[in-house]
mmCIF file of C-alpha atoms and ligand atoms in Angstrom:
data_model
loop_
_atom_site.group_PDB
_atom_site.id
_atom_site.type_symbol
_atom_site.label_atom_id
_atom_site.label_comp_id
_atom_site.label_asym_id
_atom_site.label_seq_id
_atom_site.Cartn_x
_atom_site.Cartn_y
_atom_site.Cartn_z
ATOM 1 C CA MET R 26 -8.937 21.238 -9.286
ATOM 2 C CA PRO R 27 -7.398 17.755 -9.234
ATOM 3 C CA THR R 28 -6.268 15.649 -12.146
ATOM 4 C CA THR R 29 -8.920 13.017 -12.806
ATOM 5 C CA ILE R 30 -7.356 9.583 -13.142
ATOM 6 C CA ASP R 31 -9.079 8.217 -16.223
ATOM 7 C CA GLY R 32 -9.339 4.461 -15.810
ATOM 8 C CA ARG R 33 -11.323 4.108 -19.016
ATOM 9 C CA LYS R 34 -8.481 5.657 -21.016
ATOM 10 C CA VAL R 35 -5.726 3.615 -19.305
ATOM 11 C CA SER R 36 -7.761 0.457 -19.730
ATOM 12 C CA LYS R 37 -8.236 1.280 -23.426
ATOM 13 C CA ASP R 38 -4.462 1.795 -23.793
ATOM 14 C CA ILE R 39 -3.825 -1.599 -22.182
ATOM 15 C CA LYS R 40 -6.421 -3.252 -24.436
ATOM 16 C CA ASN R 41 -4.766 -1.700 -27.499
ATOM 17 C CA GLU R 42 -1.414 -3.133 -26.362
ATOM 18 C CA ILE R 43 -3.074 -6.563 -26.029
ATOM 19 C CA VAL R 44 -4.749 -6.281 -29.461
ATOM 20 C CA GLN R 45 -1.316 -5.788 -31.023
ATOM 21 C CA LYS R 46 -0.035 -8.942 -29.324
ATOM 22 C CA VAL R 47 -3.102 -10.948 -30.380
ATOM 23 C CA ASP R 48 -2.725 -9.696 -33.962
ATOM 24 C CA ALA R 49 0.906 -10.821 -33.922
ATOM 25 C CA LEU R 50 -0.145 -14.294 -32.705
ATOM 26 C CA LYS R 51 -2.744 -14.553 -35.461
ATOM 27 C CA ALA R 52 -0.201 -13.415 -38.069
ATOM 28 C CA GLU R 53 2.056 -16.267 -36.926
ATOM 29 C CA GLY R 54 -0.848 -18.705 -37.311
ATOM 30 C CA LYS R 55 -0.991 -19.374 -33.570
ATOM 31 C CA ARG R 56 -4.102 -19.850 -31.449
ATOM 32 C CA VAL R 57 -5.330 -16.913 -29.350
ATOM 33 C CA PRO R 58 -5.709 -16.790 -25.527
ATOM 34 C CA HIS R 59 -8.930 -18.342 -24.178
ATOM 35 C CA LEU R 60 -10.655 -17.184 -20.961
ATOM 36 C CA ALA R 61 -13.493 -19.086 -19.272
ATOM 37 C CA ILE R 62 -15.886 -17.510 -16.766
ATOM 38 C CA ILE R 63 -18.046 -19.407 -14.301
ATOM 39 C CA ILE R 64 -21.034 -17.614 -12.807
ATOM 40 C CA VAL R 65 -23.433 -19.191 -10.321
ATOM 41 C CA GLY R 66 -26.897 -17.748 -9.727
ATOM 42 C CA ASP R 67 -28.640 -14.619 -10.944
ATOM 43 C CA ASP R 68 -27.065 -11.743 -9.009
ATOM 44 C CA GLY R 69 -27.701 -8.673 -11.213
ATOM 45 C CA PRO R 70 -24.444 -6.749 -10.629
ATOM 46 C CA SER R 71 -22.373 -9.954 -11.112
ATOM 47 C CA HIS R 72 -24.004 -10.577 -14.485
ATOM 48 C CA THR R 73 -23.270 -6.964 -15.467
ATOM 49 C CA TYR R 74 -19.576 -7.382 -14.510
ATOM 50 C CA VAL R 75 -19.358 -10.675 -16.405
ATOM 51 C CA LYS R 76 -20.883 -9.058 -19.493
ATOM 52 C CA GLY R 77 -18.147 -6.417 -19.273
ATOM 53 C CA LYS R 78 -15.478 -9.139 -19.097
ATOM 54 C CA ILE R 79 -16.897 -10.949 -22.127
ATOM 55 C CA ASN R 80 -17.120 -7.722 -24.127
ATOM 56 C CA ALA R 81 -13.491 -7.030 -23.248
ATOM 57 C CA CYS R 82 -12.494 -10.489 -24.580
ATOM 58 C CA LYS R 83 -14.335 -9.700 -27.814
ATOM 59 C CA GLU R 84 -12.611 -6.308 -28.064
ATOM 60 C CA VAL R 85 -9.092 -7.739 -27.818
ATOM 61 C CA GLY R 86 -9.772 -10.874 -29.858
ATOM 62 C CA PHE R 87 -9.568 -13.485 -27.066
ATOM 63 C CA GLU R 88 -11.690 -16.590 -27.188
ATOM 64 C CA TYR R 89 -14.107 -16.889 -24.279
ATOM 65 C CA THR R 90 -16.432 -19.435 -22.715
ATOM 66 C CA LEU R 91 -19.236 -18.565 -20.307
ATOM 67 C CA LEU R 92 -20.544 -21.233 -17.925
ATOM 68 C CA HIS R 93 -23.702 -20.200 -16.074
ATOM 69 C CA PHE R 94 -25.119 -22.440 -13.336
ATOM 70 C CA ALA R 95 -28.245 -22.239 -11.179
ATOM 71 C CA ASN R 96 -27.996 -20.866 -7.642
ATOM 72 C CA SER R 97 -28.708 -24.381 -6.312
ATOM 73 C CA LEU R 98 -25.476 -25.824 -7.782
ATOM 74 C CA ALA R 99 -23.784 -28.029 -5.167
ATOM 75 C CA GLU R 100 -20.225 -27.158 -4.141
ATOM 76 C CA ALA R 101 -19.022 -30.610 -5.254
ATOM 77 C CA LYS R 102 -20.439 -30.010 -8.750
ATOM 78 C CA LEU R 103 -18.709 -26.645 -8.985
ATOM 79 C CA ILE R 104 -15.446 -28.248 -7.902
ATOM 80 C CA LYS R 105 -15.909 -30.815 -10.711
ATOM 81 C CA GLN R 106 -16.311 -27.978 -13.227
ATOM 82 C CA ILE R 107 -13.133 -26.370 -11.918
ATOM 83 C CA ASP R 108 -11.259 -29.662 -12.295
ATOM 84 C CA LYS R 109 -12.498 -29.871 -15.888
ATOM 85 C CA LEU R 110 -11.249 -26.358 -16.688
ATOM 86 C CA ASN R 111 -7.948 -27.083 -14.911
ATOM 87 C CA GLU R 112 -7.434 -29.996 -17.289
ATOM 88 C CA ASP R 113 -8.877 -28.435 -20.447
ATOM 89 C CA GLU R 114 -5.959 -27.831 -22.840
ATOM 90 C CA ASP R 115 -7.943 -25.167 -24.718
ATOM 91 C CA ILE R 116 -8.428 -22.930 -21.660
ATOM 92 C CA ASP R 117 -5.567 -20.641 -20.622
ATOM 93 C CA GLY R 118 -7.259 -19.045 -17.646
ATOM 94 C CA PHE R 119 -10.592 -18.923 -15.845
ATOM 95 C CA ILE R 120 -12.413 -17.130 -13.060
ATOM 96 C CA VAL R 121 -15.300 -17.941 -10.783
ATOM 97 C CA GLN R 122 -17.323 -14.733 -10.402
ATOM 98 C CA LEU R 123 -17.966 -13.711 -6.775
ATOM 99 C CA PRO R 124 -20.095 -13.572 -4.713
ATOM 100 C CA LEU R 125 -21.041 -17.258 -4.632
ATOM 101 C CA PRO R 126 -24.211 -18.590 -2.952
ATOM 102 C CA ASP R 127 -23.779 -19.042 0.819
ATOM 103 C CA HIS R 128 -23.662 -22.849 0.619
ATOM 104 C CA ILE R 129 -20.417 -22.725 -1.404
ATOM 105 C CA SER R 130 -17.076 -21.989 0.269
ATOM 106 C CA VAL R 131 -15.077 -19.378 -1.638
ATOM 107 C CA GLU R 132 -11.919 -20.728 -0.036
ATOM 108 C CA HIS R 133 -12.584 -24.306 -1.248
ATOM 109 C CA VAL R 134 -13.293 -23.003 -4.734
ATOM 110 C CA ASN R 135 -10.275 -20.716 -4.994
ATOM 111 C CA GLU R 136 -7.849 -23.286 -3.718
ATOM 112 C CA ARG R 137 -9.041 -25.830 -6.301
ATOM 113 C CA ILE R 138 -8.058 -23.546 -9.206
ATOM 114 C CA ASN R 139 -4.756 -24.381 -10.869
ATOM 115 C CA PRO R 140 -2.617 -21.320 -9.945
ATOM 116 C CA GLY R 141 -1.324 -21.194 -13.539
ATOM 117 C CA LYS R 142 -4.907 -20.608 -14.731
ATOM 118 C CA ASP R 143 -5.990 -18.414 -11.799
ATOM 119 C CA VAL R 144 -6.270 -15.141 -13.742
ATOM 120 C CA ASP R 145 -8.058 -13.406 -10.840
ATOM 121 C CA GLY R 146 -4.898 -13.958 -8.771
ATOM 122 C CA PHE R 147 -6.975 -15.314 -5.877
ATOM 123 C CA THR R 148 -5.123 -18.534 -5.013
ATOM 124 C CA ASN R 149 -2.703 -18.504 -2.076
ATOM 125 C CA GLN R 150 0.210 -19.145 -4.434
ATOM 126 C CA ASN R 151 -0.508 -16.134 -6.651
ATOM 127 C CA PHE R 152 -1.520 -13.914 -3.724
ATOM 128 C CA GLY R 153 1.706 -14.860 -1.934
ATOM 129 C CA SER R 154 3.791 -14.024 -4.999
ATOM 130 C CA ILE R 155 3.139 -10.318 -4.258
ATOM 131 C CA THR R 156 5.895 -10.624 -1.663
ATOM 132 C CA SER R 157 8.246 -12.451 -4.043
ATOM 133 C CA THR R 158 10.595 -10.873 -6.553
ATOM 134 C CA HIS R 159 9.063 -13.252 -9.104
ATOM 135 C CA HIS R 160 5.426 -12.152 -9.374
ATOM 136 C CA LEU R 161 3.012 -14.756 -10.739
ATOM 137 C CA LEU R 162 -0.588 -13.838 -11.655
ATOM 138 C CA LEU R 163 -1.257 -10.844 -9.391
ATOM 139 C CA PRO R 164 -4.728 -10.072 -7.971
ATOM 140 C CA ALA R 165 -6.514 -8.126 -10.706
ATOM 141 C CA THR R 166 -8.009 -5.063 -8.972
ATOM 142 C CA PRO R 167 -4.909 -4.257 -6.862
ATOM 143 C CA PHE R 168 -2.736 -4.721 -9.958
ATOM 144 C CA GLY R 169 -5.044 -2.244 -11.735
ATOM 145 C CA VAL R 170 -4.592 0.296 -8.915
ATOM 146 C CA MET R 171 -0.791 0.003 -9.143
ATOM 147 C CA GLU R 172 -0.932 0.376 -12.910
ATOM 148 C CA LEU R 173 -2.963 3.601 -12.618
ATOM 149 C CA LEU R 174 -0.401 5.085 -10.202
ATOM 150 C CA LYS R 175 2.430 3.999 -12.504
ATOM 151 C CA ARG R 176 0.901 5.337 -15.724
ATOM 152 C CA TYR R 177 0.086 8.694 -14.091
ATOM 153 C CA GLU R 178 3.697 8.773 -12.788
ATOM 154 C CA ILE R 179 2.548 9.266 -9.198
ATOM 155 C CA GLU R 180 5.500 8.885 -6.815
ATOM 156 C CA THR R 181 4.826 6.249 -4.143
ATOM 157 C CA LYS R 182 8.314 5.701 -2.685
ATOM 158 C CA GLY R 183 8.499 6.914 0.907
ATOM 159 C CA LYS R 184 4.953 8.305 0.803
ATOM 160 C CA GLU R 185 2.381 7.846 3.546
ATOM 161 C CA CYS R 186 -0.155 5.459 2.031
ATOM 162 C CA VAL R 187 -3.331 4.763 3.964
ATOM 163 C CA VAL R 188 -5.524 1.876 2.814
ATOM 164 C CA VAL R 189 -9.076 1.745 4.169
ATOM 165 C CA GLY R 190 -10.470 -1.801 3.988
ATOM 166 C CA ALA R 191 -8.506 -5.001 4.539
ATOM 167 C CA SER R 192 -10.415 -7.440 2.334
ATOM 168 C CA ARG R 193 -8.680 -10.318 0.625
ATOM 169 C CA LEU R 194 -9.993 -9.052 -2.720
ATOM 170 C CA VAL R 195 -8.501 -5.550 -2.556
ATOM 171 C CA GLY R 196 -7.364 -3.989 0.752
ATOM 172 C CA ALA R 197 -4.945 -6.680 1.914
ATOM 173 C CA PRO R 198 -3.206 -7.292 -1.457
ATOM 174 C CA VAL R 199 -3.009 -3.596 -2.438
ATOM 175 C CA SER R 200 -1.414 -2.783 0.951
ATOM 176 C CA MET R 201 1.241 -5.407 0.320
ATOM 177 C CA MET R 202 1.859 -4.156 -3.232
ATOM 178 C CA MET R 203 2.208 -0.544 -2.051
ATOM 179 C CA LEU R 204 4.776 -1.787 0.454
ATOM 180 C CA GLN R 205 6.683 -4.217 -1.774
ATOM 181 C CA ASP R 206 6.567 -2.494 -5.159
ATOM 182 C CA GLY R 207 5.484 1.022 -4.187
ATOM 183 C CA LEU R 208 8.026 1.282 -1.323
ATOM 184 C CA ALA R 209 5.469 3.371 0.588
ATOM 185 C CA THR R 210 4.892 3.532 4.334
ATOM 186 C CA VAL R 211 1.571 1.735 4.582
ATOM 187 C CA THR R 212 -1.182 1.962 7.203
ATOM 188 C CA VAL R 213 -4.138 -0.400 6.842
ATOM 189 C CA CYS R 214 -7.436 0.672 8.427
ATOM 190 C CA HIS R 215 -10.479 -1.571 8.818
ATOM 191 C CA GLU R 216 -13.808 -1.834 10.616
ATOM 192 C CA HIS R 217 -12.132 -2.022 14.038
ATOM 193 C CA THR R 218 -9.900 1.018 13.487
ATOM 194 C CA LYS R 219 -10.728 3.422 16.325
ATOM 195 C CA ASP R 220 -10.155 6.856 14.804
ATOM 196 C CA LEU R 221 -10.304 6.525 11.016
ATOM 197 C CA ALA R 222 -9.927 10.263 10.326
ATOM 198 C CA LYS R 223 -6.722 10.404 12.406
ATOM 199 C CA HIS R 224 -5.136 8.012 9.892
ATOM 200 C CA THR R 225 -6.733 9.188 6.637
ATOM 201 C CA SER R 226 -5.768 12.807 7.324
ATOM 202 C CA GLN R 227 -2.091 11.753 7.311
ATOM 203 C CA ALA R 228 -2.304 10.148 3.860
ATOM 204 C CA ASP R 229 -0.337 11.314 0.829
ATOM 205 C CA ILE R 230 -2.048 8.457 -1.025
ATOM 206 C CA LEU R 231 -5.453 7.264 0.183
ATOM 207 C CA ILE R 232 -6.828 3.992 -1.197
ATOM 208 C CA VAL R 233 -10.391 3.229 -0.112
ATOM 209 C CA ALA R 234 -12.028 -0.153 -0.717
ATOM 210 C CA VAL R 235 -14.935 -0.611 1.668
ATOM 211 C CA GLY R 236 -18.230 -0.289 -0.227
ATOM 212 C CA LYS R 237 -19.793 2.503 1.901
ATOM 213 C CA PRO R 238 -20.824 5.616 -0.051
ATOM 214 C CA ASN R 239 -19.544 8.893 1.455
ATOM 215 C CA LEU R 240 -17.354 7.140 4.062
ATOM 216 C CA ILE R 241 -14.546 9.613 3.297
ATOM 217 C CA THR R 242 -15.534 13.256 3.780
ATOM 218 C CA LYS R 243 -13.555 16.456 3.228
ATOM 219 C CA ASP R 244 -12.591 16.839 6.895
ATOM 220 C CA MET R 245 -10.785 13.451 6.723
ATOM 221 C CA VAL R 246 -8.139 14.270 4.087
ATOM 222 C CA LYS R 247 -5.253 16.669 3.693
ATOM 223 C CA LYS R 248 -4.752 19.062 0.780
ATOM 224 C CA GLY R 249 -2.909 17.536 -2.166
ATOM 225 C CA VAL R 250 -3.849 13.921 -1.355
ATOM 226 C CA VAL R 251 -3.962 11.312 -4.151
ATOM 227 C CA ILE R 252 -7.254 9.405 -3.874
ATOM 228 C CA ILE R 253 -7.954 5.979 -5.312
ATOM 229 C CA ASP R 254 -11.588 5.050 -4.737
ATOM 230 C CA VAL R 255 -12.242 1.342 -5.242
ATOM 231 C CA GLY R 256 -15.790 1.392 -3.832
ATOM 232 C CA THR R 257 -18.679 0.567 -6.150
ATOM 233 C CA SER R 258 -22.085 0.632 -4.475
ATOM 234 C CA ARG R 259 -25.432 0.889 -6.220
ATOM 235 C CA VAL R 260 -27.435 3.787 -4.820
ATOM 236 C CA GLU R 261 -31.003 4.641 -5.760
ATOM 237 C CA ASP R 262 -31.282 7.374 -8.393
ATOM 238 C CA LYS R 263 -34.707 7.952 -9.889
ATOM 239 C CA THR R 264 -33.272 10.213 -12.608
ATOM 240 C CA LYS R 265 -31.547 7.164 -14.160
ATOM 241 C CA LYS R 266 -33.313 4.711 -16.425
ATOM 242 C CA SER R 267 -31.941 1.805 -14.381
ATOM 243 C CA GLY R 268 -33.143 3.448 -11.144
ATOM 244 C CA PHE R 269 -29.640 3.493 -9.647
ATOM 245 C CA ARG R 270 -26.173 4.934 -10.067
ATOM 246 C CA LEU R 271 -22.765 3.743 -8.943
ATOM 247 C CA SER R 272 -21.146 5.461 -5.987
ATOM 248 C CA GLY R 273 -17.620 5.166 -4.630
ATOM 249 C CA ASP R 274 -16.608 5.421 -0.960
ATOM 250 C CA VAL R 275 -15.526 9.050 -1.228
ATOM 251 C CA ASP R 276 -17.801 12.113 -1.078
ATOM 252 C CA TYR R 277 -16.397 13.059 -4.499
ATOM 253 C CA GLU R 278 -18.009 16.467 -4.906
ATOM 254 C CA ASN R 279 -16.639 17.873 -1.648
ATOM 255 C CA VAL R 280 -13.361 15.930 -1.409
ATOM 256 C CA ALA R 281 -12.123 16.298 -5.019
ATOM 257 C CA PRO R 282 -11.268 20.030 -4.698
ATOM 258 C CA LEU R 283 -8.703 19.107 -2.011
ATOM 259 C CA ALA R 284 -7.050 16.290 -3.976
ATOM 260 C CA SER R 285 -4.152 16.459 -6.445
ATOM 261 C CA TYR R 286 -5.336 13.300 -8.245
ATOM 262 C CA ILE R 287 -8.584 11.369 -7.855
ATOM 263 C CA THR R 288 -10.317 8.403 -9.499
ATOM 264 C CA PRO R 289 -13.990 8.913 -10.414
ATOM 265 C CA VAL R 290 -16.667 6.261 -9.890
ATOM 266 C CA PRO R 291 -17.547 4.971 -12.391
ATOM 267 C CA GLY R 292 -14.621 5.227 -14.819
ATOM 268 C CA GLY R 293 -11.707 4.965 -12.378
ATOM 269 C CA VAL R 294 -10.589 1.644 -10.936
ATOM 270 C CA GLY R 295 -13.513 -0.394 -12.345
ATOM 271 C CA PRO R 296 -12.295 -0.629 -15.957
ATOM 272 C CA MET R 297 -8.809 -1.514 -14.666
ATOM 273 C CA THR R 298 -10.015 -4.760 -13.057
ATOM 274 C CA ILE R 299 -11.089 -5.969 -16.479
ATOM 275 C CA ALA R 300 -7.877 -4.754 -18.149
ATOM 276 C CA SER R 301 -5.832 -6.623 -15.504
ATOM 277 C CA LEU R 302 -7.851 -9.771 -16.106
ATOM 278 C CA LEU R 303 -6.913 -9.590 -19.795
ATOM 279 C CA VAL R 304 -3.239 -8.969 -18.910
ATOM 280 C CA ASN R 305 -3.268 -12.029 -16.637
ATOM 281 C CA THR R 306 -4.975 -14.175 -19.287
ATOM 282 C CA LEU R 307 -2.288 -13.227 -21.802
ATOM 283 C CA LYS R 308 0.410 -13.974 -19.189
ATOM 284 C CA ALA R 309 -1.155 -17.380 -18.440
ATOM 285 C CA TYR R 310 -1.283 -18.105 -22.192
ATOM 286 C CA GLU R 311 2.365 -17.117 -22.656
ATOM 287 C CA ALA R 312 3.461 -19.289 -19.736
ATOM 288 C CA ARG R 313 1.714 -22.294 -21.310
ATOM 289 C CA GLU R 314 2.907 -21.642 -24.853
ATOM 290 C CA ILE R 315 6.569 -20.994 -24.101
HETATM 291 N N1 GUN O 410 -16.552 -9.995 -7.759
HETATM 292 C C1 GUN O 410 -16.216 -8.694 -7.574
HETATM 293 N N2 GUN O 410 -14.979 -8.465 -8.077
HETATM 294 C C2 GUN O 410 -14.519 -9.623 -8.578
HETATM 295 C C3 GUN O 410 -13.314 -10.000 -9.226
HETATM 296 O O1 GUN O 410 -12.384 -9.211 -9.429
HETATM 297 N N3 GUN O 410 -13.250 -11.315 -9.598
HETATM 298 C C4 GUN O 410 -14.248 -12.201 -9.371
HETATM 299 N N4 GUN O 410 -14.070 -13.457 -9.753
HETATM 300 N N5 GUN O 410 -15.368 -11.881 -8.753
HETATM 301 C C5 GUN O 410 -15.515 -10.593 -8.363
#
């Protein structure tokens, strides 16, 4: 059986490391890092994620501010809020939770954020720093994936890494990180890839970030593969109180026996996104304080 990559444990370790730093700041009589979160509308999963981010701030002793706006909020008003947070001396970093309502351009919003406070790592400047030797605030989920591989001492150098999904949020940045920092040979597959299994079956490390339950089946992977499943889809499950459960992109039950390492869903990559957000907020704080 494979080793389960325990994102909850790694994320807890990272939070403990942050708690020690926050305690040291307090002992020196300094202020603590302060994260702000903007959420627009009433999307259920987004509110659940934001709750998780706020709880994480509480756990490590960060200050936090939550700004919740109605779905009808005009783009210009949101931009004004971003300008305010950009200028607010008390705020070290902030995020705008996605997805946004259709009438708001994610690109306009992201590019308005001061890159020094962009703790999601979404702005072009931070995203582009993946390819620089001087990394700025790296995109949170891909950074979390790299951290899992590092902390489980999984060799990436010279390995065949196949990434399925080329989104700006995960697939594109994680591919670049596996190339730049992981020194892997990287293949990126996406919705127009003709023969997905041809590529995935070559992978030593398979990173999947699509959002389609059971996309990866046992006939698509080779024995000993390392699997990082970034997918999180809600699927109906009447046995659960909520009526749903979370599912990754990999047919876990049938694929796991072939893998050497695998991330579960939930409890794999998910908790790492939040841990990375805290790491970035601390980094943003340190850059402003020093
Ligand atoms: N929606 C889904 N994932 C994320 C994330 O990492 N950051 C933000 N801001 N929104 C998201």
